[in-house]
């Protein structure tokens, strides 16, 4: 059983046709898993629905706490890409014995041409087989939390 | 560097609007990797573009031979789902020391609502981290070649 | 109020992921009108769900009869493209005083890249403003029933 | 021959994956006409690429001038929905003897689930058959410029 914690991020942004702006409604995770014909047993909980640039220390403390309390030893977190590395870092010290993989998207799933479904398939696979540790799964690759940064100009994650 | 061998399958089927039937043209793999913003180094070769129900022993022998000759030790094969398990079995004995992951799709990528992008993200992730062996990556899960069958009624892969 | 008669055709074909073949389930017309944010008052009835190559004289007689009986004077018919011109011809003599527009699609709506939504917007517009007569709306154009043929090589409708 | 003037609007907005905001690049009109398999002869010119809330009097004067100078008597204008009615009003007095239809979209074409293709099929059809005048084609309907308003709460156009 994989635990999935939803925190928002580009993954789950939608277009509000009345205001012309982007916003959060419900997570698309269940729909995406259905589209991928996933048969992995998962339990999904939405912790927050926010842009990761707006994530506070209190938000991160909540994520850490929920990961610590989880009975599952394999956890996938959907997260905005801008501060994904920071949250991964916050998880590394307090959690041990669990495999935690963070992933996100550059393009909202609700729009065409999203990388979200690819990333979800990737993260869900890495989380099933990697040893305990905190990882970021983006661009088809997997990085340990302390060996990665987001290249904001390229919009990709790269090893450091 | 991951070697990708394309053999066709539902993954790459397209709709011929003049005849109303399904056919193969070029593989969508490069486009799918672009959509997924993949930064995994891959080398793609199309071995054949066929429905896996029409795959002959000679076709399988070619796939085995190309996997054996490949300098890469990590190989991803896109394949029709109907005889994917059979091809995996054909690869198991003659190849050693390489991680080979087969994947496919239930719905053509060119149509909306395909599981292909999810499966590609999944297979590309498994192939990077699993030990040597022959595997099938479908439904977000990964099976060793001798522990899986396609459930044709459900359209899913399951452990045996 | 516009009357819409659904007869099937490529418009409404779907991909059966268990058999790998195309089939008909329910019409996508209501979903397509919702996607187009249509506020045109319509009343939809499914007369049949068939490939127009399989349409019999009895099927055509039914379509004619339903058009004749309809209290609405503006009728839109979704129809396979292969025999759309033949059905239009069958409607021309027995029906008078009504504006009937036939339309269809070259690519199923359920697949990406369909022309169906464009054609539906086009046909629904023509049927609201054209004088009584039987027309075919395809490729953004509108033809009277006796001045059009399908060019099977090009997959388009053209004036004769 | 139909003249098409592009002015931007939601129709042509795209998602910038580096900044997470919406922006304009090139118009999607040619791609949309290709998707719709349109065989209507058109000549497309981009006059501006702006949100209609930012449209100035000078912008509107340019649109009026280009419509007046056009040799074509049938003109389609893509436009943001927020001030579409205002631009239609600006065109009504100075232009005579031409059929001008404005249309737009509530959801960007580049996103899934856009009403843009439906609206384009609709507007392109109305502009071919309606008598001289200035019209707005939205929601599958067509309104004369002085008999319509945008209902901002519902996100639809309605008769007044």
PDB file of N, CA, C and O in Angstrom, chain B residues 2 5 15 17 20-21 28 35 38 44 48 51 61 76 79 96 98 104 137 142 150 154-155:
ATOM      1  N   UNK B   2      19.767   4.589 -21.580  1.00  0.00           N
ATOM      2  CA  UNK B   2      18.764   3.535 -21.701  1.00  0.00           C
ATOM      3  C   UNK B   2      18.529   3.247 -23.188  1.00  0.00           C
ATOM      4  O   UNK B   2      18.361   4.171 -23.985  1.00  0.00           O
ATOM      5  N   UNK B   5      13.748  -0.105 -27.495  1.00  0.00           N
ATOM      6  CA  UNK B   5      13.366  -0.792 -28.724  1.00  0.00           C
ATOM      7  C   UNK B   5      11.853  -0.691 -28.909  1.00  0.00           C
ATOM      8  O   UNK B   5      11.082  -1.085 -28.022  1.00  0.00           O
ATOM      9  N   UNK B  15      -5.333   6.362 -36.110  1.00  0.00           N
ATOM     10  CA  UNK B  15      -6.609   6.225 -36.813  1.00  0.00           C
ATOM     11  C   UNK B  15      -6.470   6.752 -38.224  1.00  0.00           C
ATOM     12  O   UNK B  15      -6.079   7.894 -38.424  1.00  0.00           O
ATOM     13  N   UNK B  17      -8.162   8.197 -41.130  1.00  0.00           N
ATOM     14  CA  UNK B  17      -9.465   8.806 -41.336  1.00  0.00           C
ATOM     15  C   UNK B  17     -10.051   8.534 -42.722  1.00  0.00           C
ATOM     16  O   UNK B  17     -11.222   8.779 -42.954  1.00  0.00           O
ATOM     17  N   UNK B  20     -11.062   4.566 -41.905  1.00  0.00           N
ATOM     18  CA  UNK B  20     -11.753   4.296 -40.646  1.00  0.00           C
ATOM     19  C   UNK B  20     -11.147   3.138 -39.864  1.00  0.00           C
ATOM     20  O   UNK B  20     -11.765   2.592 -38.964  1.00  0.00           O
ATOM     21  N   UNK B  21      -9.933   2.758 -40.189  1.00  0.00           N
ATOM     22  CA  UNK B  21      -9.294   1.638 -39.487  1.00  0.00           C
ATOM     23  C   UNK B  21      -8.017   2.105 -38.787  1.00  0.00           C
ATOM     24  O   UNK B  21      -7.532   3.209 -39.020  1.00  0.00           O
ATOM     25  N   UNK B  28       5.437   7.144 -31.538  1.00  0.00           N
ATOM     26  CA  UNK B  28       5.221   8.386 -30.801  1.00  0.00           C
ATOM     27  C   UNK B  28       6.199   8.544 -29.646  1.00  0.00           C
ATOM     28  O   UNK B  28       6.096   9.486 -28.872  1.00  0.00           O
ATOM     29  N   UNK B  35       6.932  15.324 -24.182  1.00  0.00           N
ATOM     30  CA  UNK B  35       5.783  15.745 -23.381  1.00  0.00           C
ATOM     31  C   UNK B  35       6.066  15.520 -21.889  1.00  0.00           C
ATOM     32  O   UNK B  35       5.707  16.344 -21.047  1.00  0.00           O
ATOM     33  N   UNK B  38      11.187  14.434 -20.289  1.00  0.00           N
ATOM     34  CA  UNK B  38      12.197  13.469 -19.863  1.00  0.00           C
ATOM     35  C   UNK B  38      13.599  13.994 -20.142  1.00  0.00           C
ATOM     36  O   UNK B  38      13.876  14.575 -21.181  1.00  0.00           O
ATOM     37  N   UNK B  44      16.759   5.446 -29.171  1.00  0.00           N
ATOM     38  CA  UNK B  44      15.551   4.741 -29.634  1.00  0.00           C
ATOM     39  C   UNK B  44      15.778   4.086 -30.991  1.00  0.00           C
ATOM     40  O   UNK B  44      16.292   4.715 -31.909  1.00  0.00           O
ATOM     41  N   UNK B  48      10.290  -3.044 -35.313  1.00  0.00           N
ATOM     42  CA  UNK B  48       9.149  -3.409 -36.152  1.00  0.00           C
ATOM     43  C   UNK B  48       7.979  -2.560 -35.695  1.00  0.00           C
ATOM     44  O   UNK B  48       8.058  -1.922 -34.649  1.00  0.00           O
ATOM     45  N   UNK B  51       1.217  -5.298 -34.622  1.00  0.00           N
ATOM     46  CA  UNK B  51       0.316  -5.752 -33.578  1.00  0.00           C
ATOM     47  C   UNK B  51       0.958  -6.995 -32.969  1.00  0.00           C
ATOM     48  O   UNK B  51       1.405  -7.881 -33.697  1.00  0.00           O
ATOM     49  N   UNK B  61      12.907 -13.586 -32.303  1.00  0.00           N
ATOM     50  CA  UNK B  61      14.344 -13.883 -32.374  1.00  0.00           C
ATOM     51  C   UNK B  61      15.133 -12.597 -32.647  1.00  0.00           C
ATOM     52  O   UNK B  61      16.225 -12.389 -32.095  1.00  0.00           O
ATOM     53  N   UNK B  76      14.475  -0.829 -22.537  1.00  0.00           N
ATOM     54  CA  UNK B  76      13.019  -0.715 -22.436  1.00  0.00           C
ATOM     55  C   UNK B  76      12.445  -1.122 -23.791  1.00  0.00           C
ATOM     56  O   UNK B  76      12.911  -0.644 -24.833  1.00  0.00           O
ATOM     57  N   UNK B  79       5.684  -2.717 -26.603  1.00  0.00           N
ATOM     58  CA  UNK B  79       5.204  -3.982 -27.147  1.00  0.00           C
ATOM     59  C   UNK B  79       3.685  -4.044 -26.992  1.00  0.00           C
ATOM     60  O   UNK B  79       3.126  -3.535 -26.036  1.00  0.00           O
ATOM     61  N   UNK B  96      21.459 -12.344 -20.097  1.00  0.00           N
ATOM     62  CA  UNK B  96      21.773 -12.242 -18.671  1.00  0.00           C
ATOM     63  C   UNK B  96      22.556 -10.956 -18.422  1.00  0.00           C
ATOM     64  O   UNK B  96      23.173 -10.402 -19.334  1.00  0.00           O
ATOM     65  N   UNK B  98      21.394  -8.052 -17.868  1.00  0.00           N
ATOM     66  CA  UNK B  98      20.745  -6.827 -18.339  1.00  0.00           C
ATOM     67  C   UNK B  98      19.361  -6.682 -17.709  1.00  0.00           C
ATOM     68  O   UNK B  98      18.695  -7.687 -17.432  1.00  0.00           O
ATOM     69  N   UNK B 104       3.568  -1.299 -22.557  1.00  0.00           N
ATOM     70  CA  UNK B 104       2.681  -1.080 -23.695  1.00  0.00           C
ATOM     71  C   UNK B 104       1.538  -0.184 -23.277  1.00  0.00           C
ATOM     72  O   UNK B 104       1.679   0.593 -22.339  1.00  0.00           O
ATOM     73  N   UNK B 137       6.183  -3.953 -17.067  1.00  0.00           N
ATOM     74  CA  UNK B 137       5.672  -2.807 -16.310  1.00  0.00           C
ATOM     75  C   UNK B 137       4.334  -2.385 -16.905  1.00  0.00           C
ATOM     76  O   UNK B 137       4.282  -1.835 -18.008  1.00  0.00           O
ATOM     77  N   UNK B 142       5.202  -3.611 -11.468  1.00  0.00           N
ATOM     78  CA  UNK B 142       6.264  -4.283 -12.193  1.00  0.00           C
ATOM     79  C   UNK B 142       6.283  -5.755 -11.795  1.00  0.00           C
ATOM     80  O   UNK B 142       6.267  -6.084 -10.600  1.00  0.00           O
ATOM     81  N   UNK B 150      -1.621 -11.620 -18.566  1.00  0.00           N
ATOM     82  CA  UNK B 150      -2.617 -10.611 -18.912  1.00  0.00           C
ATOM     83  C   UNK B 150      -3.998 -11.209 -18.682  1.00  0.00           C
ATOM     84  O   UNK B 150      -4.304 -12.278 -19.199  1.00  0.00           O
ATOM     85  N   UNK B 154     -10.313  -8.337 -17.940  1.00  0.00           N
ATOM     86  CA  UNK B 154     -10.182  -7.072 -17.213  1.00  0.00           C
ATOM     87  C   UNK B 154      -9.294  -6.075 -17.963  1.00  0.00           C
ATOM     88  O   UNK B 154      -9.349  -4.872 -17.705  1.00  0.00           O
ATOM     89  N   UNK B 155      -8.490  -6.595 -18.886  1.00  0.00           N
ATOM     90  CA  UNK B 155      -7.585  -5.700 -19.600  1.00  0.00           C
ATOM     91  C   UNK B 155      -6.440  -5.224 -18.729  1.00  0.00           C
ATOM     92  O   UNK B 155      -5.896  -4.146 -18.939  1.00  0.00           O
TER      93      UNK B 155
END
